[in-house]
Tab-separated table of C-alpha atoms and ligand atoms in Angstrom:
chain	number	residue	atom	x	y	z
H	1	UNK	CA	-53.318	35.785	-28.308
H	2	UNK	CA	-55.908	33.829	-26.038
H	3	UNK	CA	-55.505	30.333	-26.566
H	4	UNK	CA	-57.008	27.350	-24.844
H	5	UNK	CA	-57.119	23.623	-24.865
H	6	UNK	CA	-58.793	20.957	-22.786
H	7	UNK	CA	-57.515	17.025	-21.779
H	8	UNK	CA	-58.740	14.247	-20.220
H	9	UNK	CA	-61.259	11.433	-20.450
H	10	UNK	CA	-64.917	11.232	-19.071
H	11	UNK	CA	-64.046	8.450	-16.585
H	12	UNK	CA	-60.343	9.271	-16.033
H	13	UNK	CA	-58.909	11.124	-13.022
H	14	UNK	CA	-60.068	14.539	-14.304
H	15	UNK	CA	-60.826	16.767	-17.295
H	16	UNK	CA	-58.374	19.662	-17.855
H	17	UNK	CA	-58.295	23.160	-19.102
H	18	UNK	CA	-55.422	25.308	-20.179
H	19	UNK	CA	-55.804	29.084	-21.199
H	20	UNK	CA	-53.002	30.985	-22.536
H	21	UNK	CA	-52.778	34.485	-23.011
H	22	UNK	CA	-55.180	36.001	-20.194
H	23	UNK	CA	-54.073	39.394	-18.767
H	24	UNK	CA	-52.897	39.610	-15.038
H	25	UNK	CA	-55.057	41.097	-12.327
H	26	UNK	CA	-58.500	39.551	-13.136
H	27	UNK	CA	-60.060	38.507	-9.771
H	28	UNK	CA	-60.827	34.884	-10.064
H	29	UNK	CA	-60.993	32.164	-7.251
H	30	UNK	CA	-61.962	28.477	-7.466
H	31	UNK	CA	-65.188	29.256	-6.193
H	32	UNK	CA	-65.779	31.179	-9.239
H	33	UNK	CA	-64.959	28.482	-11.434
H	34	UNK	CA	-67.113	25.884	-9.205
H	35	UNK	CA	-70.203	28.336	-9.348
H	36	UNK	CA	-69.945	28.051	-13.294
H	37	UNK	CA	-69.575	24.163	-13.177
H	38	UNK	CA	-72.815	23.932	-11.183
H	39	UNK	CA	-74.665	25.794	-13.625
H	40	UNK	CA	-73.624	23.334	-16.054
H	41	UNK	CA	-74.509	20.462	-14.190
H	42	UNK	CA	-78.371	21.685	-13.507
H	43	UNK	CA	-81.333	21.148	-15.722
H	44	UNK	CA	-84.154	18.681	-15.552
H	45	UNK	CA	-83.077	15.762	-18.057
H	46	UNK	CA	-79.786	14.750	-16.898
H	47	UNK	CA	-79.137	11.242	-16.129
H	48	UNK	CA	-77.692	9.501	-12.699
H	49	UNK	CA	-74.318	10.513	-13.059
H	50	UNK	CA	-74.961	14.538	-12.636
H	51	UNK	CA	-76.793	13.710	-9.043
H	52	UNK	CA	-73.308	12.251	-7.883
H	53	UNK	CA	-70.731	13.932	-10.024
H	54	UNK	CA	-69.288	17.019	-7.693
H	55	UNK	CA	-66.789	18.925	-10.163
H	56	UNK	CA	-63.758	19.213	-7.746
H	57	UNK	CA	-61.958	22.175	-8.980
H	58	UNK	CA	-58.407	22.336	-8.401
H	59	UNK	CA	-56.491	25.566	-10.126
H	60	UNK	CA	-53.094	24.434	-10.855
H	61	UNK	CA	-51.464	27.542	-11.901
H	62	UNK	CA	-52.123	31.192	-13.449
H	63	UNK	CA	-54.133	32.645	-10.367
H	64	UNK	CA	-52.335	33.350	-7.219
H	65	UNK	CA	-54.259	35.131	-4.342
H	66	UNK	CA	-57.372	35.559	-6.024
H	67	UNK	CA	-56.370	37.221	-9.223
H	68	UNK	CA	-54.854	35.743	-12.536
H	69	UNK	CA	-51.106	36.547	-12.897
H	70	UNK	CA	-50.760	36.607	-16.570
H	71	UNK	CA	-49.390	33.285	-16.795
H	72	UNK	CA	-50.894	30.161	-18.312
H	73	UNK	CA	-54.102	29.164	-16.467
H	74	UNK	CA	-54.688	25.451	-15.739
H	75	UNK	CA	-57.708	24.195	-14.089
H	76	UNK	CA	-58.429	20.290	-13.390
H	77	UNK	CA	-61.970	19.209	-12.758
H	78	UNK	CA	-61.607	15.730	-11.019
H	79	UNK	CA	-64.140	12.971	-12.132
H	80	UNK	CA	-65.750	11.393	-9.237
H	81	UNK	CA	-66.227	8.304	-11.462
H	82	UNK	CA	-62.603	7.669	-11.543
H	83	UNK	CA	-62.020	5.149	-8.402
H	84	UNK	CA	-64.663	2.821	-10.171
H	85	UNK	CA	-62.793	3.075	-13.486
H	86	UNK	CA	-59.250	3.235	-12.288
H	87	UNK	CA	-58.171	-0.171	-13.405
H	88	UNK	CA	-60.410	0.029	-16.835
H	89	UNK	CA	-58.681	3.467	-17.587
H	90	UNK	CA	-55.310	2.909	-16.557
H	91	UNK	CA	-52.557	3.997	-18.601
H	92	UNK	CA	-50.549	0.817	-17.924
H	93	UNK	CA	-49.872	-1.627	-20.584
H	94	UNK	CA	-51.347	-4.694	-19.865
H	95	UNK	CA	-54.428	-6.855	-20.475
H	96	UNK	CA	-57.912	-5.284	-19.627
H	97	UNK	CA	-59.004	-6.426	-16.244
H	98	UNK	CA	-61.857	-8.685	-15.616
H	99	UNK	CA	-65.446	-7.435	-15.213
H	100	UNK	CA	-68.192	-6.107	-17.215
H	101	UNK	CA	-66.575	-2.341	-17.144
H	102	UNK	CA	-63.638	-3.600	-19.313
H	103	UNK	CA	-65.725	-5.394	-21.650
H	104	UNK	CA	-64.919	-4.487	-25.428
H	105	UNK	CA	-67.569	-1.854	-27.139
H	106	UNK	CA	-68.087	-2.906	-30.402
H	107	UNK	CA	-71.837	-1.922	-31.321
H	108	UNK	CA	-71.252	1.697	-31.963
H	109	UNK	CA	-73.934	4.365	-31.384
H	110	UNK	CA	-75.617	6.085	-34.568
H	111	UNK	CA	-74.967	9.641	-34.512
H	112	UNK	CA	-71.730	9.205	-32.001
H	113	UNK	CA	-68.218	9.764	-32.769
H	114	UNK	CA	-68.039	5.609	-31.990
H	115	UNK	CA	-67.781	4.477	-35.426
H	116	UNK	CA	-65.863	7.128	-37.310
H	117	UNK	CA	-63.437	7.349	-34.379
H	118	UNK	CA	-62.619	3.638	-34.633
H	119	UNK	CA	-62.119	3.808	-38.186
H	120	UNK	CA	-59.958	6.778	-38.101
H	121	UNK	CA	-57.696	5.980	-34.949
H	122	UNK	CA	-57.722	2.007	-35.757
H	123	UNK	CA	-59.570	0.841	-32.492
H	124	UNK	CA	-61.193	-1.979	-31.919
H	125	UNK	CA	-62.915	-1.051	-28.907
H	126	UNK	CA	-65.073	2.036	-28.964
H	127	UNK	CA	-64.094	3.162	-25.372
H	128	UNK	CA	-60.946	4.472	-26.972
H	129	UNK	CA	-63.054	6.958	-28.686
H	130	UNK	CA	-66.249	7.508	-26.344
H	131	UNK	CA	-64.030	8.660	-23.383
H	132	UNK	CA	-62.849	11.519	-24.965
H	133	UNK	CA	-65.480	12.634	-27.369
H	134	UNK	CA	-67.838	12.628	-24.208
H	135	UNK	CA	-69.467	15.751	-23.524
H	136	UNK	CA	-67.873	15.309	-19.760
H	137	UNK	CA	-65.100	17.426	-21.690
H	138	UNK	CA	-67.169	20.637	-21.765
H	139	UNK	CA	-66.646	20.632	-17.704
H	140	UNK	CA	-63.039	21.961	-18.699
H	141	UNK	CA	-64.500	24.502	-21.249
H	142	UNK	CA	-66.909	25.918	-18.681
H	143	UNK	CA	-63.979	26.404	-16.136
H	144	UNK	CA	-62.109	28.101	-18.695
H	145	UNK	CA	-65.209	30.104	-19.995
H	146	UNK	CA	-65.602	31.281	-16.125
H	147	UNK	CA	-62.143	33.034	-16.343
H	148	UNK	CA	-62.779	34.452	-19.808
H	149	UNK	CA	-66.410	35.900	-18.579
H	150	UNK	CA	-64.379	37.508	-15.430
H	151	UNK	CA	-62.225	39.145	-17.880
H	152	UNK	CA	-64.734	40.390	-19.953
H	153	UNK	CA	-66.862	41.815	-17.023
H	154	UNK	CA	-63.921	43.546	-15.556
H	155	UNK	CA	-62.170	44.734	-18.467
H	156	UNK	CA	-65.057	45.624	-20.846
H	157	UNK	CA	-67.902	45.665	-18.241
H	158	UNK	CA	-69.486	43.203	-20.483
H	159	UNK	CA	-71.991	40.389	-19.158
H	160	UNK	CA	-73.169	37.363	-20.932
H	161	UNK	CA	-76.498	35.142	-20.485
H	162	UNK	CA	-77.722	31.930	-21.893
H	163	UNK	CA	-81.117	30.419	-21.919
H	164	UNK	CA	-83.053	27.825	-23.534
H	165	UNK	CA	-85.236	28.907	-26.456
H	166	UNK	CA	-86.808	25.559	-27.287
H	167	UNK	CA	-86.588	22.001	-26.150
H	168	UNK	CA	-88.269	18.776	-27.526
H	169	UNK	CA	-90.174	20.716	-29.748
H	170	UNK	CA	-91.864	23.261	-27.576
H	171	UNK	CA	-90.576	26.700	-28.020
H	172	UNK	CA	-90.254	29.599	-25.363
H	173	UNK	CA	-91.626	32.977	-25.666
H	174	UNK	CA	-90.926	36.466	-23.907
H	175	UNK	CA	-88.467	39.018	-23.948
H	176	UNK	CA	-84.788	38.465	-24.060
H	177	UNK	CA	-83.196	37.781	-20.810
H	178	UNK	CA	-80.967	40.238	-19.371
H	179	UNK	CA	-77.866	40.126	-17.007
H	180	UNK	CA	-80.320	40.675	-14.161
H	181	UNK	CA	-82.097	37.575	-15.310
H	182	UNK	CA	-79.108	35.314	-14.649
H	183	UNK	CA	-80.127	34.194	-11.103
H	184	UNK	CA	-83.774	33.427	-12.138
H	185	UNK	CA	-82.416	31.426	-15.240
H	186	UNK	CA	-79.559	29.528	-12.916
H	187	UNK	CA	-82.491	28.647	-10.257
H	188	UNK	CA	-84.937	27.555	-13.234
H	189	UNK	CA	-85.522	23.911	-14.141
H	190	UNK	CA	-84.746	24.429	-17.881
H	191	UNK	CA	-83.039	27.767	-18.004
H	192	UNK	CA	-86.065	29.126	-19.449
H	193	UNK	CA	-88.252	32.170	-17.863
H	194	UNK	CA	-91.429	31.345	-19.763
H	195	UNK	CA	-93.453	29.197	-17.161
H	196	UNK	CA	-95.716	27.568	-19.893
H	197	UNK	CA	-92.770	26.498	-21.918
H	198	UNK	CA	-90.903	25.342	-19.003
H	199	UNK	CA	-93.802	23.023	-17.837
H	200	UNK	CA	-94.255	21.614	-21.209
H	201	UNK	CA	-90.620	21.306	-21.878
H	202	UNK	CA	-90.511	19.304	-18.387
H	203	UNK	CA	-93.315	17.076	-19.432
H	204	UNK	CA	-91.798	16.535	-23.130
H	205	UNK	CA	-88.686	15.171	-21.017
H	206	UNK	CA	-90.584	13.041	-18.835
H	207	UNK	CA	-92.241	11.613	-21.756
H	208	UNK	CA	-88.959	10.868	-23.547
H	209	UNK	CA	-87.401	9.390	-20.627
H	210	UNK	CA	-90.594	6.943	-20.381
H	211	UNK	CA	-90.464	6.027	-24.443
H	212	UNK	CA	-86.582	5.792	-23.816
H	213	UNK	CA	-85.848	8.559	-26.191
H	214	UNK	CA	-83.518	11.523	-25.928
H	215	UNK	CA	-84.379	15.254	-27.003
H	216	UNK	CA	-82.377	18.032	-28.704
H	217	UNK	CA	-83.388	21.757	-28.549
H	218	UNK	CA	-82.184	25.391	-29.303
H	219	UNK	CA	-80.185	27.457	-27.009
H	220	UNK	CA	-79.176	31.330	-27.349
H	221	UNK	CA	-76.264	33.266	-25.839
H	222	UNK	CA	-76.551	37.135	-25.534
H	223	UNK	CA	-73.534	39.119	-24.885
H	224	UNK	CA	-74.353	42.654	-23.148
H	225	UNK	CA	-72.102	45.682	-23.154
H	226	UNK	CA	-69.594	44.726	-26.073
H	227	UNK	CA	-68.199	47.459	-27.696
H	228	UNK	CA	-68.007	48.132	-31.511
H	229	UNK	CA	-65.203	46.905	-32.970
H	230	UNK	CA	-64.378	43.384	-32.036
H	231	UNK	CA	-63.407	41.161	-35.169
H	232	UNK	CA	-62.788	42.200	-38.650
H	233	UNK	CA	-64.094	42.153	-42.226
H	234	UNK	CA	-60.695	41.871	-43.618
H	235	UNK	CA	-59.732	38.201	-43.346
H	236	UNK	CA	-62.278	35.122	-42.972
H	237	UNK	CA	-60.468	34.005	-39.684
H	238	UNK	CA	-60.476	37.174	-38.147
H	239	UNK	CA	-64.506	37.583	-38.553
H	240	UNK	CA	-66.253	37.392	-35.059
H	241	UNK	CA	-69.424	35.768	-36.256
H	242	UNK	CA	-67.129	33.079	-38.096
H	243	UNK	CA	-65.082	32.488	-34.747
H	244	UNK	CA	-68.092	32.385	-32.508
H	245	UNK	CA	-69.958	30.034	-34.905
H	246	UNK	CA	-66.977	27.787	-35.140
H	247	UNK	CA	-66.541	27.510	-31.304
H	248	UNK	CA	-70.037	27.001	-30.667
H	249	UNK	CA	-70.437	24.362	-33.536
H	250	UNK	CA	-67.422	22.720	-31.932
H	251	UNK	CA	-69.663	21.781	-28.705
H	252	UNK	CA	-70.518	17.978	-28.733
H	253	UNK	CA	-74.150	17.677	-30.526
H	254	UNK	CA	-74.582	20.985	-31.869
H	255	UNK	CA	-75.484	20.916	-35.317
H	256	UNK	CA	-76.516	24.557	-36.478
H	257	UNK	CA	-75.267	27.966	-35.345
H	258	UNK	CA	-77.261	31.348	-36.135
H	259	UNK	CA	-76.453	34.767	-35.558
H	260	UNK	CA	-79.104	37.472	-35.012
H	261	UNK	CA	-82.118	36.800	-37.177
H	262	UNK	CA	-79.985	33.838	-38.686
H	263	UNK	CA	-82.045	31.417	-41.197
H	264	UNK	CA	-84.860	33.210	-40.746
H	265	UNK	CA	-83.434	36.379	-42.502
H	266	UNK	CA	-83.711	34.183	-45.764
H	267	UNK	CA	-87.415	34.648	-46.171
H	268	UNK	CA	-87.474	38.417	-45.510
H	269	UNK	CA	-86.720	41.349	-47.627
H	270	UNK	CA	-83.905	43.484	-47.230
H	271	UNK	CA	-85.723	46.350	-45.658
H	272	UNK	CA	-87.052	43.986	-42.829
H	273	UNK	CA	-84.093	42.761	-42.075
H	274	UNK	CA	-81.314	45.263	-42.019
H	275	UNK	CA	-80.877	47.439	-38.777
H	276	UNK	CA	-81.914	51.022	-39.759
H	277	UNK	CA	-80.087	53.778	-37.897
H	278	UNK	CA	-81.213	56.803	-36.358
H	279	UNK	CA	-80.088	59.515	-33.711
H	280	UNK	CA	-81.890	59.433	-30.436
H	281	UNK	CA	-80.820	61.977	-27.440
H	282	UNK	CA	-77.629	62.769	-29.646
H	283	UNK	CA	-76.607	59.052	-29.709
H	284	UNK	CA	-76.300	57.166	-32.653
H	285	UNK	CA	-79.096	54.113	-32.317
H	286	UNK	CA	-80.245	51.166	-34.242
H	287	UNK	CA	-83.894	50.431	-34.734
H	288	UNK	CA	-83.735	46.885	-34.257
H	289	UNK	CA	-80.962	44.191	-33.766
H	290	UNK	CA	-81.739	41.484	-36.364
H	291	UNK	CA	-77.949	41.339	-37.024
H	292	UNK	CA	-77.092	39.923	-33.422
H	293	UNK	CA	-74.785	42.774	-32.947
H	294	UNK	CA	-72.221	42.021	-35.668
H	295	UNK	CA	-72.059	43.593	-39.374
H	296	UNK	CA	-69.362	42.333	-41.538
H	297	UNK	CA	-67.619	40.251	-39.099
H	298	UNK	CA	-67.284	43.545	-36.774
H	299	UNK	CA	-69.162	43.895	-33.685
H	300	UNK	CA	-71.452	47.001	-33.511
H	301	UNK	CA	-72.077	47.709	-30.130
H	302	UNK	CA	-75.506	46.203	-29.996
H	303	UNK	CA	-76.116	42.744	-28.029
H	304	UNK	CA	-74.288	39.989	-29.686
H	305	UNK	CA	-77.274	37.195	-30.108
H	306	UNK	CA	-75.730	33.563	-30.929
H	307	UNK	CA	-78.141	30.796	-31.077
H	308	UNK	CA	-77.361	26.838	-31.374
H	309	UNK	CA	-79.363	23.928	-32.173
H	310	UNK	CA	-78.310	20.788	-30.295
H	311	UNK	CA	-79.428	17.278	-31.678
H	312	UNK	CA	-80.917	14.767	-29.462
H	313	UNK	CA	-78.180	12.760	-27.470
H	314	UNK	CA	-77.061	9.672	-29.429
H	315	UNK	CA	-76.794	7.205	-26.538
H	316	UNK	CA	-80.494	6.583	-26.928
H	317	UNK	CA	-81.925	4.201	-24.290
H	318	UNK	CA	-84.257	2.717	-26.831
H	319	UNK	CA	-81.765	0.520	-28.940
H	320	UNK	CA	-81.026	1.733	-32.258
H	321	UNK	CA	-79.822	-0.313	-35.147
H	322	UNK	CA	-76.037	-0.681	-35.549
H	323	UNK	CA	-73.521	-3.232	-36.720
H	324	UNK	CA	-71.254	-5.122	-34.540
H	325	UNK	CA	-67.680	-4.143	-35.651
H	326	UNK	CA	-66.245	-7.471	-34.337
H	327	UNK	CA	-68.251	-9.404	-36.384
H	328	UNK	CA	-69.870	-7.102	-38.850
H	329	UNK	CA	-73.530	-8.806	-38.092
H	330	UNK	CA	-76.311	-6.592	-37.253
H	331	UNK	CA	-76.885	-5.382	-33.885
H	332	UNK	CA	-78.329	-3.198	-31.204
H	333	UNK	CA	-76.020	-0.002	-30.300
H	334	UNK	CA	-74.606	-0.178	-26.762
H	335	UNK	CA	-76.075	1.870	-23.834
H	336	UNK	CA	-75.684	1.769	-20.338
H	337	UNK	CA	-77.196	5.001	-18.840
H	338	UNK	CA	-77.619	8.481	-20.604
H	339	UNK	CA	-78.899	12.186	-20.102
H	340	UNK	CA	-82.227	12.410	-21.773
H	341	UNK	CA	-81.486	15.764	-22.524
H	342	UNK	CA	-78.627	18.234	-21.891
H	343	UNK	CA	-79.871	21.301	-23.893
H	344	UNK	CA	-79.851	23.594	-20.334
H	345	UNK	CA	-76.187	22.350	-20.021
H	346	UNK	CA	-75.587	23.322	-23.690
H	347	UNK	CA	-76.689	26.667	-22.952
H	348	UNK	CA	-74.141	27.143	-20.185
H	349	UNK	CA	-71.594	25.529	-22.545
H	350	UNK	CA	-72.222	27.560	-25.297
H	351	UNK	CA	-71.927	30.621	-23.229
H	352	UNK	CA	-68.458	29.557	-22.093
H	353	UNK	CA	-67.520	29.154	-25.691
H	354	UNK	CA	-68.555	32.504	-26.517
H	355	UNK	CA	-66.691	34.094	-23.756
H	356	UNK	CA	-63.640	32.863	-24.671
H	357	UNK	CA	-64.056	34.115	-28.578
H	358	UNK	CA	-65.140	37.353	-27.365
H	359	UNK	CA	-62.310	37.543	-24.997
H	360	UNK	CA	-59.942	36.528	-27.611
H	361	UNK	CA	-61.374	39.410	-29.864
H	362	UNK	CA	-61.201	41.889	-26.966
H	363	UNK	CA	-57.557	41.264	-26.197
H	364	UNK	CA	-56.477	41.321	-30.079
H	365	UNK	CA	-58.324	44.547	-30.337
H	366	UNK	CA	-57.360	46.226	-27.137
H	367	UNK	CA	-54.410	44.011	-25.717
H	368	UNK	CA	-52.403	44.849	-22.634
H	369	UNK	CA	-50.927	42.599	-19.746
H	370	UNK	CA	-52.655	43.574	-16.873
H	371	UNK	CA	-56.713	44.338	-17.114
H	372	UNK	CA	-55.917	47.879	-16.068
H	373	UNK	CA	-54.065	48.310	-19.356
H	374	UNK	CA	-56.860	46.626	-21.303
H	375	UNK	CA	-59.527	49.086	-19.933
H	376	UNK	CA	-57.017	51.858	-20.334
H	377	UNK	CA	-56.937	51.101	-24.009
H	378	UNK	CA	-60.578	50.493	-24.280
H	379	UNK	CA	-61.142	54.047	-23.124
H	380	UNK	CA	-58.368	55.245	-25.800
H	381	UNK	CA	-60.303	53.629	-28.292
H	382	UNK	CA	-63.737	54.916	-27.407
H	383	UNK	CA	-62.465	58.365	-27.189
H	384	UNK	CA	-61.055	58.067	-30.698
H	385	UNK	CA	-64.403	57.423	-32.072
H	386	UNK	CA	-65.673	60.500	-33.879
H	387	UNK	CA	-68.755	61.929	-32.371
H	388	UNK	CA	-70.743	61.548	-35.687
H	389	UNK	CA	-70.412	57.774	-35.388
H	390	UNK	CA	-71.194	57.429	-31.257
A	401	LIG	C1	-71.799	11.429	-21.361
A	401	LIG	C2	-72.299	10.233	-20.785
A	401	LIG	C3	-72.998	10.640	-19.058
A	401	LIG	C4	-72.899	12.016	-18.979
A	401	LIG	C5	-71.847	12.742	-18.969
A	401	LIG	C6	-71.671	12.812	-20.824
A	401	LIG	O1	-71.965	10.000	-18.516
A	401	LIG	P1	-71.831	8.413	-17.943
A	401	LIG	O2	-71.810	7.807	-19.299
A	401	LIG	O3	-70.576	8.337	-17.068
A	401	LIG	O4	-73.026	8.120	-17.483
A	401	LIG	O5	-73.702	12.146	-17.816
A	401	LIG	O6	-71.644	14.208	-18.777
A	401	LIG	C7	-71.084	14.296	-17.808
A	401	LIG	C8	-70.218	13.475	-17.029
A	401	LIG	C9	-71.003	15.973	-17.568
A	401	LIG	O7	-70.142	16.158	-16.716
A	401	LIG	O8	-71.497	16.575	-18.293
A	401	LIG	C10	-71.539	11.331	-22.931
A	401	LIG	O9	-71.573	10.143	-23.156
A	401	LIG	O10	-71.191	12.285	-23.474
């Protein structure tokens, strides 16, 4: 069973990712992980930190001479902010060091984990919460997602694509991007291939920055080339759509997830929603893919399509009303610096989470300890599907 965890704080020495249960023989290198991390840093609207954060990758274990060994994979992504925060973030006991950086944060940001985290864990300084709730943690997820994506491609021939479908109320049009569009998406400013939407979104981001605002949006992940048969209808926690929704909802600031037609399906009659079957050139085909590649919690062989809505980042430069937890008096929420939007980055993070969930489902179905064995088992499964159902 594929399992993963992350650790580390935003201004600590590093964030860490741990991936257990990956098969041996998946070609992988620090460079591949570094490339995935570079995609996450990009996007118009990020704050000052992304300009200098370099994401130094170190693979601590599980990869040897360019391939996974079957052992747990541990990846460290160093924080270039750490030297400035060494004293403030020190694990040593003792009083906080002098200086503004160590000042207690007692004016929690509405919409952030600050206040619920302080209440739950008994902290009187929001830093004890925000350092871990920070979306910096997604660097570790993307590092692990790079391994999962390499496995999916090398074992199954599956490829994932992520893009931005809306930002700050501006929606993008155009066909769903294909794996061949990934390079263009990576090079784009806002992870969309619609030039009119790109311009309008960039203008919205610039205006929001001037207005001291932050912006949310909608991202979409498409997984191409997955076989039918991942996930299961038989138990709630084995449903592929539920696992994808849970993993993507777990990304900081995500407030909604939909599969395929999603919410729009609720307003349409059944005949306009369900993907009717046909036979073309001797092959079973679906006329549409409104189900987003999943029926009954099982992949059906069509591209898997997942969309997620991200709220605006709660670190809003325009002062939001809050209370000071030290005094109980009304106050303005703390703010030092922030991204105006991180929607393009969220697309890359959603892609990483989808890769992890799909890799887990693929390993559950096909198993194996070496990628060759997984490939053989996949071939056996495909050969066992009756002609009339292919
Ligand atoms: C974040 C706030 C900003 C972002 C950070 C996430 O960091 P800082 O408070 O140091 O300016 O830059 O994102 C990352 C560092 C990253 O790699 O994505 C937050 O509060 O979530």
